[in-house]
Amino acid sequence: MMDHKQGEVIICLHPSTNNENVSQRHAYLDNTPTGFVLDRCLSAHMNIWKGSFDYTKVNELSLINQLNEDGEIVVAQLNHFLKPRNLLSNDPRLDEQWQWINMGERGLADADIDADEAWSFTTGGVTQLGDTIVVAVLDVGVYDQHEDLRSNIWINHREIPGNNIDDDQNGYVDDYRGWNVLFANDSIDPEIFGGDVEETHGTEILGVIGAVGNNGIGITGINWNVKMMNVLFNSDLNEADMIAAYGYVLDQRKRYNATNGAEGAFVVATNLSYGDEELTPEETPIWCAVYDSLGSQGILNCTATANASIDIDSIRDVPTSCASQYMIAVTATNDSDVRSFAAYGKNDIDIAAPGAQLLTTSIPDYDFVSGTSFASPIVAGAIGLLYGSPCGDLAALARVSPAEAALTARSLILDQVDPIAALEDEISSGGRLNIFNSLNAIFTNCQSCVAPFDVQAGLVDSDPTQIQIAWAQADSVMQVDFNWRAAGDTVWIQMDSVTSPFTLNDLAICQTYEFMLTATCQDGTVSSTPVMDFMTEGCCLPPSAIEITNSTDSSIAISFEGSAGSAGYFAIIGAISDSITWDTSVINQGDSTRVLEGLQSCTEYYLLLQTICQGAGGISSSDTIQVRTLGCGACLDSVYCALPVNAVGDEWIEAVSIHNLNIESGFDNGYGDYTGNSTQLKQGNGYTLNIQPGYAADTLEEYYFAWIDYNQNGEFDDEGEQVFASDTAISTGLETVIRIPEDAPLGLTRMRVMMLFDPIEDVVSGCTTAIDLGEAEDFCVEIIIDSLLCPKPVGLDTLDYQGTSTLVVWEAVDSAIAYVVRHRKVGDEEWEEVVDTMNSFNLMEMENCETYEVQVQTVCGRDTSGYTESLFVAAACNTAVEDVATGLEVEIYPNPFSLQLSLEIQTEERQDLNISLLQLDGKQIAIKQVEINAGEHIISIDELSYLPPGMYLVSLQNAKGRLVKKVFKQ
């Protein structure tokens, strides 16, 4: 433990001694300049002086010995620190905060955490290594402009507020004041409830952790100085948002660790004062696992248990029943050290802290609060205070091993409680927090000499035979020695008095080396880093991180990470068959991508990459992977929506059959991908779908659903794609007939079946339903033509538009012997029909400004199809608008448009109005038929974002004529 001020001594001289002569005589120690000078007279009467010297160059104990051997010096000593008996802030309402200091005016004397004695060690803020200490609070909003909180609120100074740019590139846009997981911004203001009442919970928690101390205002937190990070996770209090909130905190500390403090935040603790005693860790495995992830980066997490006198060991509670060693579950005691309203549990609850009638910050000023919600942040704040200790051991450990530092802090908190007899059999620590005991334990075991930290090893100028080692060291370190050896050697090579950065030369390539750094401090003590290692480059390693970056029906694009010891690479690919023919491509050294071309459509291939080694040569091969070209159809080529799966395993789909596809799948943990299996289904035919359930124990009643992605867009939520949905639950499995539409697009697409136990909402989409009790499975089905059917033509379109004529075309139908084309002017009742064997029709002599409707029917050998949906074609208008469509005044906006058009129509009489949006070739894009009365009307044409930029026409036709206006899509 550092007990003196480095670089300073106190000297008592004989009465007649000249101080300047003393300074001159001790300007050197063993030929090393000391910088020694007597710079302050402490007592002229006693001739006592303070001396200063450069402690980074000379050993202070050696200098003390030399001074004491001087005949004109009575005695020389170090300038020792004094420990104040206790330290109190000047905050006017401190005497109302019994949790810090309880002299017996309220409840039981000393039923406090001895904060005043702890403040004699530290009041928080910054570690001895310069890390700004941060405690994160997950809550539902805070008043961060409170007079007693404002200067202790964490701000992300690397972010420019409100510019909608992720300035610090941490994955969060504009996270200047913290993070709101619901709105993905930094709005952390308190939520507003009925009657304009602000939620005060988060603001009250902040006051406990870090109300500014010694500022002459209000109260003080357990930390006088600390930065409090605020993460708002939604008053709906759902698990997903809470996990996202923890994720933000984790990202900040992980970034801090990875950049040696240049980015992110040094978050040492979190507080969550929410939970649910109706949940168990078995139901929330992801939530509980989050704490281990946080702990691995050095974050210790405090959670409040239930505000009810219940045994959590029996009832269970989340998160306080989670088993993570990086979480501290907190219950509450009052000013007499009595736990009355709060939960307990010998196994699940770790510690008690004050939580009854605590004075803290609120909105608009201060208030008294009670609950485990406020006991937990006292412990979180105490963890922050530990890192502010003048002993730098914990801070140094956090640099080298953040997870170990978090566990050390946990032990310091739980092992140093004030024992409470009533709590001995109720909580695992058996006592109430005492932060003074925890800080005192740090000092008792403090090693004044801190080992080098932030150690890094890297290449010098890309030379694999040179490695540069760099590190940081505390001011008290006088010398650093370097020990190293090749891995497997038993003898260490020692190099004394090295400085950072230090370079090792003439190393073997592709060799692992071990090293450690040993610090010798001014007081003569030493401290070493753990044994660390590095590996030199130059190894001939196989290509790694192989990725398929793009695929077509004839090519596959790959990327990979190469090896420093390569002279180039081979890409070897062969179609999977009984007799594989391999094709080899050479990739130059330095390249890391390649497009493999000339491949067969919808074909599985084996692919491996090889490194061509430098020097003596040789080959280093990757593992063989399987790849596939596109061209198989939507079922295999498209990326289909994934289902949220958290299956319990009580029931599952045992078997599925349709047509000649029969799959016995069994339990698939919620989802089974069987797209390697397919069957052909004909347009217009019906097929029996059979789904059989499987059960772990009792037979249950289930709901069944099925979808086919007819339009082959990778989703299951379009109209007509849900081919079956149960009205009631059944226990016998499903057998039903599904009918394939006659106009279903041809090709390989995907079928998804689902079995659910008592879904909580209507199941419409095959993409969004969560699977917890039940299972879903995917299969491929190929839609093919039934040669006995006569399908409708598809793909009606226009070509060669001339204003008064156009060619109407469609895709040829294989079974067609002819086509019937019928057409008419919009508004006419009678059709004109034409029969032809060609899959086209020339619509001619269209009248000025008229719109025509065209339909086509297939004629087959034994049957005819129905007519297609209408294709509308508008003839050109050569008459002035004002002469044709009298009685209408029309304004169209916005123009240019992007998403929608609005038509403001003024008429003096009732109108039957046809409104069309047309391409310049007359093809109709949208149509609306409306009936309007005299007056002003606004009619919108929506969902136009899909249109390409360019000019379009808006046509308005009534009994008097037609009005056409130009509009532009931007």
PDB file of C-alpha atoms in Angstrom, residues 796-799 806-810 839-843:
ATOM      1  CA  LEU A 796     -50.367  -9.059 -70.754  1.00  0.00           C
ATOM      2  CA  ASP A 797     -48.532  -5.947 -71.931  1.00  0.00           C
ATOM      3  CA  THR A 798     -48.357  -3.406 -74.744  1.00  0.00           C
ATOM      4  CA  LEU A 799     -45.723  -2.859 -77.448  1.00  0.00           C
ATOM      5  CA  THR A 806     -50.891  -0.493 -79.895  1.00  0.00           C
ATOM      6  CA  LEU A 807     -49.842  -4.141 -79.999  1.00  0.00           C
ATOM      7  CA  VAL A 808     -51.161  -6.197 -77.060  1.00  0.00           C
ATOM      8  CA  VAL A 809     -48.938  -9.222 -76.296  1.00  0.00           C
ATOM      9  CA  TRP A 810     -48.862 -12.093 -73.787  1.00  0.00           C
ATOM     10  CA  ASN A 839     -50.159 -14.582 -78.875  1.00  0.00           C
ATOM     11  CA  SER A 840     -50.635 -10.937 -79.845  1.00  0.00           C
ATOM     12  CA  PHE A 841     -53.379  -8.578 -81.023  1.00  0.00           C
ATOM     13  CA  ASN A 842     -53.211  -5.184 -82.725  1.00  0.00           C
ATOM     14  CA  LEU A 843     -55.664  -2.803 -81.027  1.00  0.00           C
TER      15      LEU A 843
END
